[in-house]
Amino acid sequence: MSPAKNASKDLANQRGAVQSQTPFGQKFKSWRQHHRISAVSSLLRLLGMPLQTIMTSLVVAIALALPTTLFIAINNVQSLGDSWDASPKISVYLHTRAREAAIEGFQKELSDRADVKSVEYISPKEALASFQTMAGFGNALDLLEQNPLPPTLVVTPSAQAATPAGLAALGQSMSKSALVESVDMDMDWVRRLREIMVLGKKIVTILASLLGLGVLLALGNSIRLAIESRRDEIVIVKLVGGTNGFVRRPFLYTGAWYGFFGGALAVLLVELGHQSLAESVASLAAAYQSSFALAGLSLFDNLSLLAVSTFLGLFSAWLAVGKHLNEIEPT
């Protein structure tokens, strides 16, 4: 064969090779179509076995709803404590024999301090009347020969002094006065409550991590069973040239759907719990003359819970498929 013919044949082969290459756009289109087909087929497969799907999704839902409910409870208690701690007050109990002029001078002295916002004086007579109204004793206290309640100054510290260290310094300074019998800082329990809330959040975080691990194991086992039930199908797909990524995709969508359904059920469970308790909490708050209302999950919180549960399902499926898919090879 002449050199010219050889060159012509080589050029034709090169053109044929170029023409046989699949364009990137066609590859991307096929990849996108397979994602869509895998998502729909895996969803239909789950809907075709409703009992197993519901049971697996409930396991995910309960594992997510428990720590979520605890987080909501802790946040509500913390917000209630913060509302009480917004304007801390110090009760300064004076000696019962303190004279009015001395009390007025001490009150003015405290009002002039930079770390004090306001000072309210409650006379023994006013304190007794208030106690009668709140305690419900009526005229029973009128039988007392003398009023046992001392004159009281209610001190509201400034914003700069409304800290644990500032309140302690202010209380210690006031207790040095000869008129003062005792000083009561009623916000100590709120600070203790905050420490309890910090501890509670750490416990809930540990619990959520353990339950999240349980979700991974439960969904991973479900995906493993799905892989084993379709072993023959996987072998055939690999025989005709299917890659591990091609085979893996439907199982990843199966895990994601399990996670999504579990997250949706978790949102429903949490919302049902919130609705069942909201009215009782409102009635209890009203009995204490409080406008506190039980807060639930916001729209962003619900979407975040759905996203986390879907990711857990996808991640558990990826772990399970990565471990078992390589073990299935055509022989």
mmCIF file of C-alpha atoms in Angstrom:
data_model
loop_
_atom_site.group_PDB
_atom_site.id
_atom_site.type_symbol
_atom_site.label_atom_id
_atom_site.label_comp_id
_atom_site.label_asym_id
_atom_site.label_seq_id
_atom_site.Cartn_x
_atom_site.Cartn_y
_atom_site.Cartn_z
ATOM 1 C CA MET A 1 0.000 0.000 0.000
ATOM 2 C CA SER A 2 1.322 3.428 -0.962
ATOM 3 C CA PRO A 3 2.333 5.966 1.707
ATOM 4 C CA ALA A 4 -0.485 8.257 0.561
ATOM 5 C CA LYS A 5 -3.087 5.564 1.146
ATOM 6 C CA ASN A 6 -1.613 4.743 4.543
ATOM 7 C CA ALA A 7 -1.777 8.398 5.548
ATOM 8 C CA SER A 8 -5.357 8.626 4.326
ATOM 9 C CA LYS A 9 -6.311 5.519 6.318
ATOM 10 C CA ASP A 10 -4.643 6.833 9.457
ATOM 11 C CA LEU A 11 -6.470 10.144 9.112
ATOM 12 C CA ALA A 12 -9.786 8.320 8.700
ATOM 13 C CA ASN A 13 -9.103 6.235 11.815
ATOM 14 C CA GLN A 14 -8.292 9.352 13.800
ATOM 15 C CA ARG A 15 -11.494 11.023 12.658
ATOM 16 C CA GLY A 16 -13.461 7.900 13.577
ATOM 17 C CA ALA A 17 -11.908 7.905 17.026
ATOM 18 C CA VAL A 18 -12.794 11.534 17.534
ATOM 19 C CA GLN A 19 -16.342 10.973 16.368
ATOM 20 C CA SER A 20 -16.783 8.010 18.744
ATOM 21 C CA GLN A 21 -15.944 10.092 21.812
ATOM 22 C CA THR A 22 -18.992 11.061 23.886
ATOM 23 C CA PRO A 23 -19.307 14.840 24.302
ATOM 24 C CA PHE A 24 -19.161 16.213 27.858
ATOM 25 C CA GLY A 25 -22.677 17.611 27.532
ATOM 26 C CA GLN A 26 -24.026 14.168 26.703
ATOM 27 C CA LYS A 27 -22.184 12.655 29.668
ATOM 28 C CA PHE A 28 -23.574 15.269 32.023
ATOM 29 C CA LYS A 29 -27.069 14.727 30.661
ATOM 30 C CA SER A 30 -26.815 10.975 31.186
ATOM 31 C CA TRP A 31 -25.429 11.499 34.710
ATOM 32 C CA ARG A 32 -28.273 13.844 35.571
ATOM 33 C CA GLN A 33 -30.880 11.488 34.138
ATOM 34 C CA HIS A 34 -29.512 8.592 36.158
ATOM 35 C CA HIS A 35 -29.669 10.691 39.325
ATOM 36 C CA ARG A 36 -33.296 11.497 38.602
ATOM 37 C CA ILE A 37 -34.141 7.887 37.796
ATOM 38 C CA SER A 38 -32.321 6.646 40.908
ATOM 39 C CA ALA A 39 -34.139 9.135 43.146
ATOM 40 C CA VAL A 40 -37.578 8.265 41.757
ATOM 41 C CA SER A 41 -37.009 4.504 41.614
ATOM 42 C CA SER A 42 -35.658 4.361 45.172
ATOM 43 C CA LEU A 43 -38.636 6.401 46.407
ATOM 44 C CA LEU A 44 -41.096 4.116 44.626
ATOM 45 C CA ARG A 45 -39.304 1.070 46.009
ATOM 46 C CA LEU A 46 -39.696 2.403 49.577
ATOM 47 C CA LEU A 47 -43.327 3.299 49.016
ATOM 48 C CA GLY A 48 -43.865 -0.231 47.712
ATOM 49 C CA MET A 49 -42.959 -1.653 51.145
ATOM 50 C CA PRO A 50 -44.725 0.807 53.490
ATOM 51 C CA LEU A 51 -44.445 -1.222 56.712
ATOM 52 C CA GLN A 52 -40.667 -1.559 56.567
ATOM 53 C CA THR A 53 -40.294 2.082 55.495
ATOM 54 C CA ILE A 54 -42.467 3.349 58.359
ATOM 55 C CA MET A 55 -40.696 1.206 60.958
ATOM 56 C CA THR A 56 -37.228 2.302 59.843
ATOM 57 C CA SER A 57 -38.297 5.940 59.614
ATOM 58 C CA LEU A 58 -39.795 5.772 63.113
ATOM 59 C CA VAL A 59 -36.473 4.577 64.498
ATOM 60 C CA VAL A 60 -34.828 7.641 62.962
ATOM 61 C CA ALA A 61 -37.651 9.940 64.106
ATOM 62 C CA ILE A 62 -37.535 8.841 67.751
ATOM 63 C CA ALA A 63 -33.738 9.061 67.856
ATOM 64 C CA LEU A 64 -33.942 12.644 66.566
ATOM 65 C CA ALA A 65 -37.045 13.743 68.492
ATOM 66 C CA LEU A 66 -35.685 12.843 71.944
ATOM 67 C CA PRO A 67 -32.620 15.155 71.984
ATOM 68 C CA THR A 68 -34.548 17.823 70.077
ATOM 69 C CA THR A 69 -37.270 17.854 72.739
ATOM 70 C CA LEU A 70 -34.667 18.075 75.505
ATOM 71 C CA PHE A 71 -32.962 20.985 73.724
ATOM 72 C CA ILE A 72 -36.300 22.796 73.448
ATOM 73 C CA ALA A 73 -37.014 22.242 77.145
ATOM 74 C CA ILE A 74 -33.580 23.528 78.184
ATOM 75 C CA ASN A 75 -33.858 26.591 75.945
ATOM 76 C CA ASN A 76 -37.289 27.426 77.369
ATOM 77 C CA VAL A 77 -36.073 27.133 80.953
ATOM 78 C CA GLN A 78 -33.025 29.218 80.121
ATOM 79 C CA SER A 79 -35.109 31.928 78.445
ATOM 80 C CA LEU A 80 -37.370 31.993 81.500
ATOM 81 C CA GLY A 81 -34.362 32.447 83.763
ATOM 82 C CA ASP A 82 -32.948 35.144 81.494
ATOM 83 C CA SER A 83 -36.223 37.074 81.619
ATOM 84 C CA TRP A 84 -36.086 37.085 85.402
ATOM 85 C CA ASP A 85 -32.418 37.949 85.372
ATOM 86 C CA ALA A 86 -32.966 40.909 83.044
ATOM 87 C CA SER A 87 -33.471 43.285 85.971
ATOM 88 C CA PRO A 88 -31.725 41.829 89.036
ATOM 89 C CA LYS A 89 -32.691 43.337 92.372
ATOM 90 C CA ILE A 90 -31.143 43.362 95.822
ATOM 91 C CA SER A 91 -33.348 43.388 98.898
ATOM 92 C CA VAL A 92 -31.777 45.339 101.759
ATOM 93 C CA TYR A 93 -33.500 44.611 105.091
ATOM 94 C CA LEU A 94 -33.004 47.377 107.651
ATOM 95 C CA HIS A 95 -33.208 47.208 111.415
ATOM 96 C CA THR A 96 -36.754 47.545 112.719
ATOM 97 C CA ARG A 97 -35.662 50.380 115.022
ATOM 98 C CA ALA A 98 -34.129 52.437 112.206
ATOM 99 C CA ARG A 99 -35.476 55.989 112.102
ATOM 100 C CA GLU A 100 -37.211 57.422 109.055
ATOM 101 C CA ALA A 101 -34.671 60.243 108.678
ATOM 102 C CA ALA A 102 -31.760 57.778 108.718
ATOM 103 C CA ILE A 103 -33.509 55.568 106.189
ATOM 104 C CA GLU A 104 -34.135 58.519 103.866
ATOM 105 C CA GLY A 105 -30.486 59.533 104.107
ATOM 106 C CA PHE A 106 -29.297 56.005 103.367
ATOM 107 C CA GLN A 107 -31.724 55.765 100.441
ATOM 108 C CA LYS A 108 -30.388 59.013 98.977
ATOM 109 C CA GLU A 109 -26.819 57.816 99.497
ATOM 110 C CA LEU A 110 -27.537 54.658 97.540
ATOM 111 C CA SER A 111 -29.377 56.538 94.778
ATOM 112 C CA ASP A 112 -26.315 58.728 94.217
ATOM 113 C CA ARG A 113 -24.052 55.746 93.576
ATOM 114 C CA ALA A 114 -22.943 55.111 89.991
ATOM 115 C CA ASP A 115 -23.578 51.365 90.269
ATOM 116 C CA VAL A 116 -27.201 51.833 91.410
ATOM 117 C CA LYS A 117 -30.017 52.513 88.974
ATOM 118 C CA SER A 118 -32.893 53.022 91.422
ATOM 119 C CA VAL A 119 -33.859 52.480 95.054
ATOM 120 C CA GLU A 120 -37.405 51.765 96.226
ATOM 121 C CA TYR A 121 -38.385 52.038 99.873
ATOM 122 C CA ILE A 122 -41.000 49.648 101.277
ATOM 123 C CA SER A 123 -42.222 50.541 104.743
ATOM 124 C CA PRO A 124 -43.186 47.816 107.241
ATOM 125 C CA LYS A 125 -46.840 48.804 106.873
ATOM 126 C CA GLU A 126 -46.714 48.480 103.061
ATOM 127 C CA ALA A 127 -44.849 45.164 103.311
ATOM 128 C CA LEU A 128 -47.479 43.771 105.700
ATOM 129 C CA ALA A 129 -50.360 44.858 103.454
ATOM 130 C CA SER A 130 -48.674 43.287 100.425
ATOM 131 C CA PHE A 131 -48.034 40.079 102.362
ATOM 132 C CA GLN A 132 -51.667 39.908 103.459
ATOM 133 C CA THR A 133 -52.826 40.232 99.852
ATOM 134 C CA MET A 134 -50.378 37.702 98.416
ATOM 135 C CA ALA A 135 -50.589 35.143 101.237
ATOM 136 C CA GLY A 136 -54.368 35.281 101.465
ATOM 137 C CA PHE A 137 -54.474 35.505 105.267
ATOM 138 C CA GLY A 138 -56.928 38.378 105.157
ATOM 139 C CA ASN A 139 -57.398 39.999 108.549
ATOM 140 C CA ALA A 140 -55.614 37.218 110.439
ATOM 141 C CA LEU A 141 -52.375 39.226 110.573
ATOM 142 C CA ASP A 142 -54.210 42.118 112.219
ATOM 143 C CA LEU A 143 -54.214 40.068 115.419
ATOM 144 C CA LEU A 144 -50.450 40.522 115.756
ATOM 145 C CA GLU A 145 -49.437 42.958 118.476
ATOM 146 C CA GLN A 146 -46.702 44.489 116.316
ATOM 147 C CA ASN A 147 -45.573 44.340 112.718
ATOM 148 C CA PRO A 148 -42.718 41.804 112.454
ATOM 149 C CA LEU A 149 -41.658 42.928 108.972
ATOM 150 C CA PRO A 150 -38.636 45.259 108.724
ATOM 151 C CA PRO A 151 -38.314 48.345 106.508
ATOM 152 C CA THR A 152 -36.837 47.311 103.174
ATOM 153 C CA LEU A 153 -34.935 48.945 100.354
ATOM 154 C CA VAL A 154 -35.198 47.281 96.948
ATOM 155 C CA VAL A 155 -32.069 48.234 95.012
ATOM 156 C CA THR A 156 -31.844 47.873 91.242
ATOM 157 C CA PRO A 157 -28.198 47.944 90.097
ATOM 158 C CA SER A 158 -27.078 49.676 86.936
ATOM 159 C CA ALA A 159 -26.418 47.702 83.760
ATOM 160 C CA GLN A 160 -22.678 47.806 84.381
ATOM 161 C CA ALA A 161 -23.102 46.382 87.897
ATOM 162 C CA ALA A 162 -25.617 43.678 86.909
ATOM 163 C CA THR A 163 -22.936 40.992 86.874
ATOM 164 C CA PRO A 164 -22.128 38.350 89.489
ATOM 165 C CA ALA A 165 -19.014 40.242 90.578
ATOM 166 C CA GLY A 166 -20.761 43.636 90.501
ATOM 167 C CA LEU A 167 -23.741 42.393 92.512
ATOM 168 C CA ALA A 168 -21.454 40.801 95.088
ATOM 169 C CA ALA A 169 -19.440 44.006 95.490
ATOM 170 C CA LEU A 170 -22.571 46.138 95.782
ATOM 171 C CA GLY A 171 -24.165 43.815 98.333
ATOM 172 C CA GLN A 172 -21.006 43.686 100.435
ATOM 173 C CA SER A 173 -20.729 47.472 100.388
ATOM 174 C CA MET A 174 -24.321 47.987 101.549
ATOM 175 C CA SER A 175 -24.053 45.378 104.282
ATOM 176 C CA LYS A 176 -21.386 47.501 106.016
ATOM 177 C CA SER A 177 -23.931 50.173 106.917
ATOM 178 C CA ALA A 178 -25.104 50.214 110.553
ATOM 179 C CA LEU A 179 -28.717 50.452 109.348
ATOM 180 C CA VAL A 180 -28.563 47.186 107.420
ATOM 181 C CA GLU A 181 -29.533 43.948 109.117
ATOM 182 C CA SER A 182 -29.164 41.659 106.077
ATOM 183 C CA VAL A 183 -28.818 41.753 102.297
ATOM 184 C CA ASP A 184 -30.582 39.269 100.049
ATOM 185 C CA MET A 185 -29.506 38.901 96.432
ATOM 186 C CA ASP A 186 -32.309 36.833 94.961
ATOM 187 C CA MET A 187 -30.509 36.204 91.659
ATOM 188 C CA ASP A 188 -28.127 33.591 93.017
ATOM 189 C CA TRP A 189 -30.528 30.807 92.110
ATOM 190 C CA VAL A 190 -30.783 32.119 88.555
ATOM 191 C CA ARG A 191 -27.022 31.871 88.133
ATOM 192 C CA ARG A 192 -27.128 28.364 89.527
ATOM 193 C CA LEU A 193 -29.882 27.626 87.040
ATOM 194 C CA ARG A 194 -27.633 28.810 84.225
ATOM 195 C CA GLU A 195 -24.909 26.422 85.321
ATOM 196 C CA ILE A 196 -27.456 23.616 85.370
ATOM 197 C CA MET A 197 -28.509 24.580 81.848
ATOM 198 C CA VAL A 198 -24.916 24.419 80.624
ATOM 199 C CA LEU A 199 -24.571 20.960 82.143
ATOM 200 C CA GLY A 200 -27.910 19.940 80.643
ATOM 201 C CA LYS A 201 -26.858 21.022 77.166
ATOM 202 C CA LYS A 202 -23.667 18.991 77.433
ATOM 203 C CA ILE A 203 -25.647 15.933 78.484
ATOM 204 C CA VAL A 204 -28.111 16.414 75.629
ATOM 205 C CA THR A 205 -25.223 16.805 73.167
ATOM 206 C CA ILE A 206 -23.735 13.497 74.323
ATOM 207 C CA LEU A 207 -27.157 11.849 74.118
ATOM 208 C CA ALA A 208 -27.733 13.254 70.627
ATOM 209 C CA SER A 209 -24.351 11.916 69.495
ATOM 210 C CA LEU A 210 -25.141 8.438 70.815
ATOM 211 C CA LEU A 211 -28.592 8.441 69.217
ATOM 212 C CA GLY A 212 -27.078 9.726 65.967
ATOM 213 C CA LEU A 213 -24.697 6.779 66.019
ATOM 214 C CA GLY A 214 -27.698 4.535 66.553
ATOM 215 C CA VAL A 215 -29.348 6.070 63.491
ATOM 216 C CA LEU A 216 -26.240 5.369 61.410
ATOM 217 C CA LEU A 217 -26.177 1.747 62.521
ATOM 218 C CA ALA A 218 -29.910 1.206 61.977
ATOM 219 C CA LEU A 219 -29.970 2.753 58.505
ATOM 220 C CA GLY A 220 -26.685 1.083 57.588
ATOM 221 C CA ASN A 221 -28.204 -2.292 58.428
ATOM 222 C CA SER A 222 -31.280 -1.502 56.311
ATOM 223 C CA ILE A 223 -29.085 -0.532 53.358
ATOM 224 C CA ARG A 224 -26.982 -3.673 53.814
ATOM 225 C CA LEU A 225 -30.121 -5.821 53.626
ATOM 226 C CA ALA A 226 -31.207 -3.932 50.494
ATOM 227 C CA ILE A 227 -27.828 -4.610 48.886
ATOM 228 C CA GLU A 228 -28.004 -8.311 49.709
ATOM 229 C CA SER A 229 -31.538 -8.582 48.303
ATOM 230 C CA ARG A 230 -30.332 -7.106 44.994
ATOM 231 C CA ARG A 231 -27.023 -8.966 44.786
ATOM 232 C CA ASP A 232 -27.871 -10.694 41.499
ATOM 233 C CA GLU A 233 -28.958 -7.407 39.940
ATOM 234 C CA ILE A 234 -25.694 -5.767 41.012
ATOM 235 C CA VAL A 235 -23.642 -8.600 39.523
ATOM 236 C CA ILE A 236 -25.446 -8.277 36.186
ATOM 237 C CA VAL A 237 -24.961 -4.505 36.112
ATOM 238 C CA LYS A 238 -21.234 -4.950 36.753
ATOM 239 C CA LEU A 239 -20.996 -7.604 34.039
ATOM 240 C CA VAL A 240 -22.319 -5.179 31.433
ATOM 241 C CA GLY A 241 -19.831 -2.503 32.512
ATOM 242 C CA GLY A 242 -21.638 -0.659 35.304
ATOM 243 C CA THR A 243 -19.247 1.164 37.628
ATOM 244 C CA ASN A 244 -19.405 1.147 41.409
ATOM 245 C CA GLY A 245 -20.655 4.736 41.299
ATOM 246 C CA PHE A 246 -23.487 3.709 38.969
ATOM 247 C CA VAL A 247 -24.483 0.843 41.261
ATOM 248 C CA ARG A 248 -24.048 2.896 44.454
ATOM 249 C CA ARG A 249 -26.326 5.774 43.452
ATOM 250 C CA PRO A 250 -29.785 4.178 44.060
ATOM 251 C CA PHE A 251 -28.729 3.004 47.524
ATOM 252 C CA LEU A 252 -27.506 6.469 48.443
ATOM 253 C CA TYR A 253 -30.890 7.883 47.507
ATOM 254 C CA THR A 254 -32.568 5.131 49.540
ATOM 255 C CA GLY A 255 -30.617 6.215 52.626
ATOM 256 C CA ALA A 256 -31.411 9.870 51.961
ATOM 257 C CA TRP A 257 -35.137 9.094 51.659
ATOM 258 C CA TYR A 258 -35.053 7.128 54.924
ATOM 259 C CA GLY A 259 -33.390 10.086 56.615
ATOM 260 C CA PHE A 260 -35.868 12.564 55.117
ATOM 261 C CA PHE A 261 -38.899 10.538 56.193
ATOM 262 C CA GLY A 262 -37.420 10.096 59.664
ATOM 263 C CA GLY A 263 -36.766 13.840 59.935
ATOM 264 C CA ALA A 264 -40.308 14.664 58.824
ATOM 265 C CA LEU A 265 -41.737 12.300 61.447
ATOM 266 C CA ALA A 266 -39.416 13.810 64.081
ATOM 267 C CA VAL A 267 -40.691 17.308 63.267
ATOM 268 C CA LEU A 268 -44.249 16.015 63.544
ATOM 269 C CA LEU A 269 -43.594 14.327 66.907
ATOM 270 C CA VAL A 270 -41.917 17.409 68.362
ATOM 271 C CA GLU A 271 -44.711 19.675 67.149
ATOM 272 C CA LEU A 272 -47.387 17.391 68.589
ATOM 273 C CA GLY A 273 -45.588 17.410 71.928
ATOM 274 C CA HIS A 274 -45.325 21.203 71.830
ATOM 275 C CA GLN A 275 -49.006 21.655 71.046
ATOM 276 C CA SER A 276 -50.049 19.257 73.806
ATOM 277 C CA LEU A 277 -48.011 21.135 76.447
ATOM 278 C CA ALA A 278 -48.355 24.750 75.280
ATOM 279 C CA GLU A 279 -51.808 25.327 76.789
ATOM 280 C CA SER A 280 -50.879 23.781 80.152
ATOM 281 C CA VAL A 281 -47.695 25.844 80.367
ATOM 282 C CA ALA A 282 -49.617 29.023 79.513
ATOM 283 C CA SER A 283 -52.158 28.284 82.271
ATOM 284 C CA LEU A 284 -49.369 27.667 84.776
ATOM 285 C CA ALA A 285 -47.609 30.893 83.779
ATOM 286 C CA ALA A 286 -50.853 32.846 84.113
ATOM 287 C CA ALA A 287 -51.249 31.527 87.666
ATOM 288 C CA TYR A 288 -47.917 33.188 88.465
ATOM 289 C CA GLN A 289 -48.872 36.430 86.660
ATOM 290 C CA SER A 290 -46.385 35.681 83.876
ATOM 291 C CA SER A 291 -46.774 36.024 80.125
ATOM 292 C CA PHE A 292 -44.324 33.195 79.446
ATOM 293 C CA ALA A 293 -45.229 31.025 76.446
ATOM 294 C CA LEU A 294 -43.648 27.700 75.545
ATOM 295 C CA ALA A 295 -41.464 28.149 72.475
ATOM 296 C CA GLY A 296 -41.204 25.410 69.879
ATOM 297 C CA LEU A 297 -39.175 24.927 66.716
ATOM 298 C CA SER A 298 -38.998 27.730 64.181
ATOM 299 C CA LEU A 299 -39.203 27.164 60.424
ATOM 300 C CA PHE A 300 -35.418 27.323 60.210
ATOM 301 C CA ASP A 301 -35.119 24.763 63.019
ATOM 302 C CA ASN A 302 -37.500 22.402 61.237
ATOM 303 C CA LEU A 303 -35.605 22.720 57.966
ATOM 304 C CA SER A 304 -32.322 22.196 59.807
ATOM 305 C CA LEU A 305 -33.672 19.042 61.434
ATOM 306 C CA LEU A 306 -34.776 17.737 58.037
ATOM 307 C CA ALA A 307 -31.372 18.544 56.553
ATOM 308 C CA VAL A 308 -29.501 16.809 59.393
ATOM 309 C CA SER A 309 -31.672 13.701 59.207
ATOM 310 C CA THR A 310 -31.311 13.505 55.413
ATOM 311 C CA PHE A 311 -27.548 13.866 55.716
ATOM 312 C CA LEU A 312 -27.433 11.122 58.355
ATOM 313 C CA GLY A 313 -29.364 8.822 56.037
ATOM 314 C CA LEU A 314 -27.105 9.639 53.089
ATOM 315 C CA PHE A 315 -23.939 9.212 55.153
ATOM 316 C CA SER A 316 -25.034 5.889 56.634
ATOM 317 C CA ALA A 317 -25.876 4.620 53.148
ATOM 318 C CA TRP A 318 -22.486 5.744 51.837
ATOM 319 C CA LEU A 319 -20.724 3.870 54.634
ATOM 320 C CA ALA A 320 -22.779 0.706 54.133
ATOM 321 C CA VAL A 321 -22.482 0.697 50.343
ATOM 322 C CA GLY A 322 -18.771 1.426 50.425
ATOM 323 C CA LYS A 323 -18.204 -1.560 52.717
ATOM 324 C CA HIS A 324 -20.409 -4.163 50.997
ATOM 325 C CA LEU A 325 -20.384 -3.166 47.348
ATOM 326 C CA ASN A 326 -16.747 -4.070 46.807
ATOM 327 C CA GLU A 327 -17.480 -7.553 48.090
ATOM 328 C CA ILE A 328 -19.911 -8.186 45.236
ATOM 329 C CA GLU A 329 -17.972 -8.921 42.044
ATOM 330 C CA PRO A 330 -18.841 -11.064 39.006
ATOM 331 C CA THR A 331 -17.168 -14.475 39.114
#
